[in-house]
Short mmCIF file of C-alpha atoms in Angstrom, two decimals:
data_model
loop_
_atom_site.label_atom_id
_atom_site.label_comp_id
_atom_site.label_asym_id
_atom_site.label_seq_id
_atom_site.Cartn_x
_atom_site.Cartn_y
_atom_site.Cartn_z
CA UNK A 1 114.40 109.59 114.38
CA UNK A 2 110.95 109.59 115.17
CA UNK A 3 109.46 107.01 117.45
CA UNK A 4 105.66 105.87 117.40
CA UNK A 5 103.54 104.17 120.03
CA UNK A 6 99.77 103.15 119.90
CA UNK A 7 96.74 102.48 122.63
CA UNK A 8 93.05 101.54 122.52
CA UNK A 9 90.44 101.89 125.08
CA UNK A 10 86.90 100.34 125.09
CA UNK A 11 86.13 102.13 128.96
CA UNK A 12 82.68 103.66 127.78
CA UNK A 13 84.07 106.84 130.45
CA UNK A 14 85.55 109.38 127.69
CA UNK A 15 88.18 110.52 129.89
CA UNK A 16 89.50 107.48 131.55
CA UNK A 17 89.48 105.11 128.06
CA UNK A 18 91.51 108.78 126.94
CA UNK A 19 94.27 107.96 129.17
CA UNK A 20 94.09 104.46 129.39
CA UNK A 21 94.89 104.65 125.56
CA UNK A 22 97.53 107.28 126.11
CA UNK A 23 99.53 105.04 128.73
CA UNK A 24 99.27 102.27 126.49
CA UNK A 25 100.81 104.67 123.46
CA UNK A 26 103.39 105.89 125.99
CA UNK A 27 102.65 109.14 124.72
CA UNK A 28 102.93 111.83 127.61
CA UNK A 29 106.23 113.26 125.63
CA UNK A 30 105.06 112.44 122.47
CA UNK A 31 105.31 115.72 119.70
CA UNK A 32 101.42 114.76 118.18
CA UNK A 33 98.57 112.52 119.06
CA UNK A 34 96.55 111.59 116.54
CA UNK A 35 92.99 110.26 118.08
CA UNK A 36 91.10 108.00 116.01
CA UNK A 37 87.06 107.40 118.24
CA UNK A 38 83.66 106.68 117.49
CA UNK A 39 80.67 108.98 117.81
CA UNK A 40 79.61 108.11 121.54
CA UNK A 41 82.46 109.64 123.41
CA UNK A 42 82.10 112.94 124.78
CA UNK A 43 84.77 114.77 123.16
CA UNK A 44 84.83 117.40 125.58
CA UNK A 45 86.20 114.89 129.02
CA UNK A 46 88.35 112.81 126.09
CA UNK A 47 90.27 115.80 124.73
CA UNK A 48 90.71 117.44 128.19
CA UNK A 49 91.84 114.19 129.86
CA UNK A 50 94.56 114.03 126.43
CA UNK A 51 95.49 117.66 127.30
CA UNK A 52 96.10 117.20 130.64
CA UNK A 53 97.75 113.98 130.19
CA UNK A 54 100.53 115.04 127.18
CA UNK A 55 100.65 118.97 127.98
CA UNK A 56 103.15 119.81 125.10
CA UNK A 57 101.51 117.75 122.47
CA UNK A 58 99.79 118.97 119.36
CA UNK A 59 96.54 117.02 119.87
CA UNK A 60 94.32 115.87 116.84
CA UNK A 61 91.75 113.72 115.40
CA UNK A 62 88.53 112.50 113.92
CA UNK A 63 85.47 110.34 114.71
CA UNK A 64 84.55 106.98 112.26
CA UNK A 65 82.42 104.49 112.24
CA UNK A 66 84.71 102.36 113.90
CA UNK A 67 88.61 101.91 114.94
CA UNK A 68 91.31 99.49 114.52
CA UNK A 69 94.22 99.12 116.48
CA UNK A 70 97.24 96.33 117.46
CA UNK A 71 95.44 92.96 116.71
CA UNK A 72 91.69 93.94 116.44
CA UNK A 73 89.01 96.51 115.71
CA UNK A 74 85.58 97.75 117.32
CA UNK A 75 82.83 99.56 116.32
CA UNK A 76 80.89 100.06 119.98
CA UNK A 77 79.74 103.87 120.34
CA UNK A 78 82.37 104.06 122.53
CA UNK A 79 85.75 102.71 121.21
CA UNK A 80 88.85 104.96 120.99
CA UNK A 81 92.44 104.52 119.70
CA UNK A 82 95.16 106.61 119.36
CA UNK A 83 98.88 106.86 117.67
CA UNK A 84 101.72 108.89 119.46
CA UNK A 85 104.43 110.28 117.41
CA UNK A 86 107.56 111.57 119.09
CA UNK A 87 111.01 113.44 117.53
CA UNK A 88 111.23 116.74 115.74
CA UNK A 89 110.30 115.28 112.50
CA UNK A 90 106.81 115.50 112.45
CA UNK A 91 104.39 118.81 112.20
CA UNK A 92 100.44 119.56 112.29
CA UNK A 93 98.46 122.13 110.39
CA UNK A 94 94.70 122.01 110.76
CA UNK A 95 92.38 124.39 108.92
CA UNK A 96 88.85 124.97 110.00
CA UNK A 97 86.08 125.59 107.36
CA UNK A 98 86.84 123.21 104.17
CA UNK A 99 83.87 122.32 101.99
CA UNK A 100 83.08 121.61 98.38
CA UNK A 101 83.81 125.11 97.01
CA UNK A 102 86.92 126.00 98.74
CA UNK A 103 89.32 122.75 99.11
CA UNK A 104 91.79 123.48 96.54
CA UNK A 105 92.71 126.94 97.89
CA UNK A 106 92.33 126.71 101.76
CA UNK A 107 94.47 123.31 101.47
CA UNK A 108 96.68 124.70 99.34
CA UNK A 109 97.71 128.00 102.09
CA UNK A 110 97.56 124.69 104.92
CA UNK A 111 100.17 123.06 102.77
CA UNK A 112 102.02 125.80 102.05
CA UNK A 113 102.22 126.45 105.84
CA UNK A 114 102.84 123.04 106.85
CA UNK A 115 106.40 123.15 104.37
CA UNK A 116 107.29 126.28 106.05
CA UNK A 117 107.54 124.19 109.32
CA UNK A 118 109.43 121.28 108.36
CA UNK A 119 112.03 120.76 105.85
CA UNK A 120 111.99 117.36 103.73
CA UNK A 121 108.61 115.75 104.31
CA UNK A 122 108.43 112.85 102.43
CA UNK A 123 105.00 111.48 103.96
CA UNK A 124 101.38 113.36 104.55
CA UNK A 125 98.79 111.93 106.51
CA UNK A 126 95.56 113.80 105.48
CA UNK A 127 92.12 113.19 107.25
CA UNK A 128 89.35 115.16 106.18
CA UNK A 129 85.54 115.58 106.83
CA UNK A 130 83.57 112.53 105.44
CA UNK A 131 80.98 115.00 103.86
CA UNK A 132 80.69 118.13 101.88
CA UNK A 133 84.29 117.54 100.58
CA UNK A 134 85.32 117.07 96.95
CA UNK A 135 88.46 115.17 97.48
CA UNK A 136 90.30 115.38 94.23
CA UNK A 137 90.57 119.37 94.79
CA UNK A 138 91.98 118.95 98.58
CA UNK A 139 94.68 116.39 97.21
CA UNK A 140 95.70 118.93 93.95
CA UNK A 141 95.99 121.78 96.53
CA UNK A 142 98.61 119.75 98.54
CA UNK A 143 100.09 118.78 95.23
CA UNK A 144 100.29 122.03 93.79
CA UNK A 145 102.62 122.72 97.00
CA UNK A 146 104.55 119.36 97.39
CA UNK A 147 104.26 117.84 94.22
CA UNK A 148 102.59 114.45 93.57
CA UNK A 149 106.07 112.73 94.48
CA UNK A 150 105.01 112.79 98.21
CA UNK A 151 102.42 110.20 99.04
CA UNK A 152 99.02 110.89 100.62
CA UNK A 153 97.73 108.42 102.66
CA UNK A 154 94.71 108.60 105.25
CA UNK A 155 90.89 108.93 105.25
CA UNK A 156 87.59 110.81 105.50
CA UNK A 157 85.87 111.29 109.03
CA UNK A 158 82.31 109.17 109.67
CA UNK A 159 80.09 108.91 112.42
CA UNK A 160 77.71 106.11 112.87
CA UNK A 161 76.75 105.43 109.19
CA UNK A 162 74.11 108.26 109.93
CA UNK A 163 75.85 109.92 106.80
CA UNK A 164 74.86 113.47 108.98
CA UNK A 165 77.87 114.52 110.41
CA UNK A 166 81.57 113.62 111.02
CA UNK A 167 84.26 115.26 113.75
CA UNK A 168 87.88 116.29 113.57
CA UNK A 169 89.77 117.63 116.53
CA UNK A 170 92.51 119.77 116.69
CA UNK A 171 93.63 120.70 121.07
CA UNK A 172 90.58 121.45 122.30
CA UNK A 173 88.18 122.37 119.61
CA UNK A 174 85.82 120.47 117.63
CA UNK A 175 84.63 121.18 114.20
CA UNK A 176 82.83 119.71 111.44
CA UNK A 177 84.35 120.97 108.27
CA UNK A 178 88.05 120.32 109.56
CA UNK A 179 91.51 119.46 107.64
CA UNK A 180 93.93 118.08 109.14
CA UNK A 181 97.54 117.91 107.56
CA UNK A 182 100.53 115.66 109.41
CA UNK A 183 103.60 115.81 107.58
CA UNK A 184 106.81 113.03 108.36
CA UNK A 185 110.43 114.05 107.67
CA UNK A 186 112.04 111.37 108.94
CA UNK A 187 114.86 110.05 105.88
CA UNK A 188 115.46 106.64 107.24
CA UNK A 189 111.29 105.82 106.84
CA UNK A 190 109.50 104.68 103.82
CA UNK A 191 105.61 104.42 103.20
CA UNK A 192 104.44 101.76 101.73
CA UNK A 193 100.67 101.51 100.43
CA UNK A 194 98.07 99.49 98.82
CA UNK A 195 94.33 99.22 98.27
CA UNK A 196 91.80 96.42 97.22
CA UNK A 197 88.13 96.56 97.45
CA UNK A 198 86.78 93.12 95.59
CA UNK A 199 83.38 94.66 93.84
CA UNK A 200 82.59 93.77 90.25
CA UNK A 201 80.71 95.43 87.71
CA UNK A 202 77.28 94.67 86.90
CA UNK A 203 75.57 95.71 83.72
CA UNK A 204 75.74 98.77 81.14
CA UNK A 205 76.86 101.65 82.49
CA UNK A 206 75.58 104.98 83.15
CA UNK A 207 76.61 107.68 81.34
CA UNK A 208 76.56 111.51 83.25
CA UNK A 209 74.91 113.73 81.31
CA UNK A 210 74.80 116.71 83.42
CA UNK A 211 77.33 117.20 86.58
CA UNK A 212 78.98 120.07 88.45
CA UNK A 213 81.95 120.08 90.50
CA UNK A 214 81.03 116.52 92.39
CA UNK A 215 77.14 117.00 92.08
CA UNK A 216 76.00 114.33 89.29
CA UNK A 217 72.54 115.57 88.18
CA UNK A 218 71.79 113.41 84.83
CA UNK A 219 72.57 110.07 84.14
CA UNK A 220 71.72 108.87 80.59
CA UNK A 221 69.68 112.31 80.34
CA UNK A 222 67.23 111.46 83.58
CA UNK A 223 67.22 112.45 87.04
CA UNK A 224 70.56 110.98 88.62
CA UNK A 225 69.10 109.04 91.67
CA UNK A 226 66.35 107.69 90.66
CA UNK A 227 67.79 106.62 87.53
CA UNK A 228 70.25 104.44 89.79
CA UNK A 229 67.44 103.85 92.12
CA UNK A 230 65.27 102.35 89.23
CA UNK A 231 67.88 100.22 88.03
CA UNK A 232 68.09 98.75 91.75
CA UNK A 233 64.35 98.06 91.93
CA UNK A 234 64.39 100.72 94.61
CA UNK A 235 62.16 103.62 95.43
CA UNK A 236 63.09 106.95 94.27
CA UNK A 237 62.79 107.98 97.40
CA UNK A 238 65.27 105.82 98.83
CA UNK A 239 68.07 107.29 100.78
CA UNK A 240 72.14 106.84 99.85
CA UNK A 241 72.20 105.81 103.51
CA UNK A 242 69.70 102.96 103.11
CA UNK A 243 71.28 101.72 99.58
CA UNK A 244 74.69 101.64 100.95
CA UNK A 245 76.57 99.66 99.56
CA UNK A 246 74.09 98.17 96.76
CA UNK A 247 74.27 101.71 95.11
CA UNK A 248 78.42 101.58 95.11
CA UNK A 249 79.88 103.12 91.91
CA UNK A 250 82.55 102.55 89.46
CA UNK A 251 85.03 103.85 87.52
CA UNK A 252 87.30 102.27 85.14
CA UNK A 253 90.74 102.72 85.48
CA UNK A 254 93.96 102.13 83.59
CA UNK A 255 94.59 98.73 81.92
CA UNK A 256 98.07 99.23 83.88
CA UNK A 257 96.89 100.08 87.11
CA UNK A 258 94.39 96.77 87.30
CA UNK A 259 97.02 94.06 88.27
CA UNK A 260 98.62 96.57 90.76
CA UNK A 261 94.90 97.22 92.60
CA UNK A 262 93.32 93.48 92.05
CA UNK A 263 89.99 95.59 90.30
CA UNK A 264 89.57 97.34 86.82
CA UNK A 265 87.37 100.26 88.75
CA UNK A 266 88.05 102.60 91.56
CA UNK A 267 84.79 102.96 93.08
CA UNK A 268 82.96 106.22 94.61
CA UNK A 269 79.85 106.41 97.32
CA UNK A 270 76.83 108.22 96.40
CA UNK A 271 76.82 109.70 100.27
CA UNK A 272 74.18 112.67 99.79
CA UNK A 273 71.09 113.48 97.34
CA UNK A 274 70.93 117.43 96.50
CA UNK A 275 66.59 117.53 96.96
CA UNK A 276 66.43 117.92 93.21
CA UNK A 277 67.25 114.45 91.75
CA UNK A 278 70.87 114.31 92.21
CA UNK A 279 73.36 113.53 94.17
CA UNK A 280 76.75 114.21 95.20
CA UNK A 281 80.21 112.34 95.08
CA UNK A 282 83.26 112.76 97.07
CA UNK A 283 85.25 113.92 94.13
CA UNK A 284 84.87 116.22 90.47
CA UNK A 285 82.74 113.95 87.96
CA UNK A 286 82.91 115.04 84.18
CA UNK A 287 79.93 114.67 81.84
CA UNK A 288 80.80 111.85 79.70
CA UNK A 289 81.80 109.67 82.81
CA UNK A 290 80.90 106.29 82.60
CA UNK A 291 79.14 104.94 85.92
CA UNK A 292 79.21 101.22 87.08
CA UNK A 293 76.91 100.01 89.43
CA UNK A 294 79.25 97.71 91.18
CA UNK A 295 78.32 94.63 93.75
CA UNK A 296 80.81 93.44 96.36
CA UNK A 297 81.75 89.91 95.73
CA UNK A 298 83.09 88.16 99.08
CA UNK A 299 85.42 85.84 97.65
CA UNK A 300 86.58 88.53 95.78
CA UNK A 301 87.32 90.39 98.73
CA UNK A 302 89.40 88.21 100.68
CA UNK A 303 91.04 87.02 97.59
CA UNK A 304 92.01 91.00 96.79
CA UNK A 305 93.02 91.18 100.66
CA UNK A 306 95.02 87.90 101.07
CA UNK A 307 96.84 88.87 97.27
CA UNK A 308 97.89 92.66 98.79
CA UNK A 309 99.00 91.21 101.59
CA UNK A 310 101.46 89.32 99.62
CA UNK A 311 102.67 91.96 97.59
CA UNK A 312 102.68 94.10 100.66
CA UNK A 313 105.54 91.23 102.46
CA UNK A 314 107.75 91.72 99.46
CA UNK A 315 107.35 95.17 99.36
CA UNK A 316 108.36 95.07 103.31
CA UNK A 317 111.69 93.11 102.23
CA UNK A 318 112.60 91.83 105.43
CA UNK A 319 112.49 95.91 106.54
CA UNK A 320 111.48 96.54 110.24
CA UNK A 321 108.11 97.60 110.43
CA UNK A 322 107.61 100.32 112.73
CA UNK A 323 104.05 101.64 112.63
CA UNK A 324 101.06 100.95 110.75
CA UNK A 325 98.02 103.43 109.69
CA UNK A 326 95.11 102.16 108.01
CA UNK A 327 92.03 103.48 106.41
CA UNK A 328 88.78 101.12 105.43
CA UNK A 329 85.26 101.92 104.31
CA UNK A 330 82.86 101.51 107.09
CA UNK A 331 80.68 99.17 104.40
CA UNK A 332 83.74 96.55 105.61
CA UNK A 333 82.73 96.72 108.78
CA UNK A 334 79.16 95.80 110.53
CA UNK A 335 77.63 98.44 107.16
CA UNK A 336 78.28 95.27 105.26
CA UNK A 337 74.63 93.26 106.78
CA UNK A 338 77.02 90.67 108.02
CA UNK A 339 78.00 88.91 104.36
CA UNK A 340 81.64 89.59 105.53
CA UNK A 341 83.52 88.97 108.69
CA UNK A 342 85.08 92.62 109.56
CA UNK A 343 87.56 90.29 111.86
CA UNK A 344 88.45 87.81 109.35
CA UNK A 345 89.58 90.75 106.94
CA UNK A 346 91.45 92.56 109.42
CA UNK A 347 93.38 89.73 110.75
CA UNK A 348 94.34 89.04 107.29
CA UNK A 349 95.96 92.44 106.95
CA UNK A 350 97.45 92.41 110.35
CA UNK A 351 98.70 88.76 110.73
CA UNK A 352 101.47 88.81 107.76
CA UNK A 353 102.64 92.04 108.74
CA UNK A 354 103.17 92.24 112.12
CA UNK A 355 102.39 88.53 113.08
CA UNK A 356 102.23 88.50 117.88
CA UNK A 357 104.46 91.79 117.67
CA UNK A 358 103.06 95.09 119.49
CA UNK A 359 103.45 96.97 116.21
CA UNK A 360 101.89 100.69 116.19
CA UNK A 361 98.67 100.40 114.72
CA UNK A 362 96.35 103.17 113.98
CA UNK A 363 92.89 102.50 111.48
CA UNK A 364 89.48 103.80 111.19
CA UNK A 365 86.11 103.08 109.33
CA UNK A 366 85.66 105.95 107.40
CA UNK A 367 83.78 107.66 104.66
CA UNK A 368 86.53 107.05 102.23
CA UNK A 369 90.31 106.32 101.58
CA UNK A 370 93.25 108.74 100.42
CA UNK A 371 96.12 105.94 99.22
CA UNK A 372 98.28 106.44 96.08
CA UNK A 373 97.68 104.23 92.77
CA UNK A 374 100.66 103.38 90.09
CA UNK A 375 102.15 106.49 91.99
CA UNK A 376 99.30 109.04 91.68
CA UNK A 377 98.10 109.82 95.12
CA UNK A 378 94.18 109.12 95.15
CA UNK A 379 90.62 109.06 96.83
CA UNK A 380 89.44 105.20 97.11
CA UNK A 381 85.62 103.90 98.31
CA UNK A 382 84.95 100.53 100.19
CA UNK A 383 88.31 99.21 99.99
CA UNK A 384 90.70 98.24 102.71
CA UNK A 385 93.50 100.63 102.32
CA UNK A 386 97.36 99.74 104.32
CA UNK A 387 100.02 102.06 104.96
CA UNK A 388 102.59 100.88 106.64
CA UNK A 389 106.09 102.75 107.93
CA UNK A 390 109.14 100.62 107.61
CA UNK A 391 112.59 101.39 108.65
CA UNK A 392 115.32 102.12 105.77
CA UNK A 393 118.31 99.70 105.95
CA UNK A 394 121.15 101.41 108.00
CA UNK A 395 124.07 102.77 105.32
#
């Protein structure tokens, strides 16, 4: 039966908040650490100090723009959390070198390996880098292993809403272009999962003209960004950085899916322009895709989070909640120019669920969201995104 602990550390020294964090997880006999930290730390200290503090544990990771633990969040340069996870239930594979071209078949072979190690995983974690990754391919390549029974819940790396690099961690190294795979096999657990973002769509769409793989290159037969950029009143020059999140997109979904998400679009991030007019999403776009601009709406959004939160109770059923793992955009955080309260939205996820109780919390600000949808594991943008671990009722 596996057993889960969590810690946070603000101590701006890398190596002491690293085992400040790790006492708090009790996690020197834990089987994996996953490390959750923003960009400041220096990774080398932090991942020694976790070395020498949990010898025989596989250590991993990534950076965000922030990190939310047990009753709060932070988004100093130098804020850390982590989430121990002990029993023989639970196995790591982490693949260096992912990128747009190649998800599909190097996650695929990780997959692959990560069944070989443990029998019966009914829950992956994935984390991924938060750029140069085309998301949809990484989650059919653990699907065409698994199946798309077994959920797929995590996020994409960040660092400080530079939108230049993010980090992933796997013992000592440090990469760029990471994958990291944790699979559960524990029968008496169930994930459970929801989403909301609270943006609305404004105005006609656009319509892609001319795309490849996750590059969108025409909208409505024009130059992709500045199209968008136009209809913002921006310059064409204007960076995805510096329009984030008035340049959020959208996608309509399912008439069946909308009550079950609180929206009627699953939105993507324009994170990078390609030099030549265009710019690149986090996932395959078709031509013939329909575009939204979409613009958060506050109310909205603590309507959508205060609604999930009471599907999410009945879902819990009076079950014991034993860990939680989250995954929000960093535009929900301090990205968001201060129209929303980061606190007030977090404390209206954690409050319901876990109410004074030191339940194992692990969350970061990322670049995106992997959390399933009417049952179809998939990539979300700016939403809050929950996935608690409750305990089965005994037979």
């Amino acid at each position: 039966m596996l057993k889960f602990g969590s810690g946070y550390s603000g101590n701006v020294n890398s190596a002491a908040a690293m085992r400040e964090a790790v006492l708090q997880a009790d996690a020197d006999q834990a089987t994996v650490l996953i490390i959750h930290t923003t960009v400041g730390h220096n990774f080398g200290p932090m991942l020694a100090a976790a070395s020498e503090t949990c010898p025989h544990t596989a250590i991993v990771g990534c950076t965000g723009s922030g990190v939310i633990y047990s009753h709060g969040v932070s988004e100093t340069m130098r804020a850390l959390a982590v989430m121990s996870i002990a029993g023989p239930e639970v196995a790591v594979i982490f693949r260096d070198g992912l990128t747009r071209s190649n998800g599909r078949g190097l996650v695929a072979e990780a997959a692959q390996e990560l069944q070989g190690k443990l029998d019966g995983i009914n829950v992956i974690l994935l984390y991924t880098p938060g750029l140069d990754v085309t998301c949809d391919e990484v989650l059919a390549g653990i699907e065409s292993v698994f199946g798309r029974e077994v959920p797929i819940v995590g996020g994409l790396a960040a660092d400080n809403a530079k939108v230049k690099s993010s980090f992933q961690f796997y013992g000592q190294s440090v990469t760029e272009h990471g994958l990291l795979l944790v699979g559960l096999a524990d029968p008496g657990l169930e994930l459970l999962s929801m989403a909301s973002h609270g943006s609305r769509p404004v105005g006609e769409p656009f319509v892609v003209t001319a795309a490849e793989g996750s590059q969108v290159q025409q909208l409505d037969g024009l130059p992709a960004w500045p199209k968008v950029m136009q209809r913002l009143g921006l310059p064409a020059e204007t960076s995805p950085v510096q329009a984030i999140p008035l340049a959020a997109l959208g996608i309509e979904i399912d008439s069946a899916a909308r009550d079950d998400y609180n929206n009627s679009h699953i939105m993507r991030a324009a994170l990078q322009t390609d030099g030549t007019g265009g710019f690149y999403l986090n996932s395959r776009v078709r031509v013939g895709t329909k575009l939204f601009l979409m613009h958060r709406d506050e109310e909205k959004i603590f309507a959508g989070v205060t609604q999930m939160m009471s599907r999410m109770a009945t879902m819990v059923d009076g079950r014991e909640v034993v860990a939680v793992f989250q995954a929000d955009c960093l535009a929900r955080g301090r990205q968001s120019l201060d129209r929303v309260s980061k606190d007030e939205i977090i404390a209206k996820l954690q409050r319901p669920l876990i109410g004074d109780r030191e339940v194992p919390w692990l969350g970061l600000y990322g670049y995106g969201e992997f959390c399933p949808l009417m049952g179809r594991n998939s990539l979300h943008t700016f939403t809050s995104a929950l996935f608690p671990l409750v305990r089965q009722p005994a037979i």
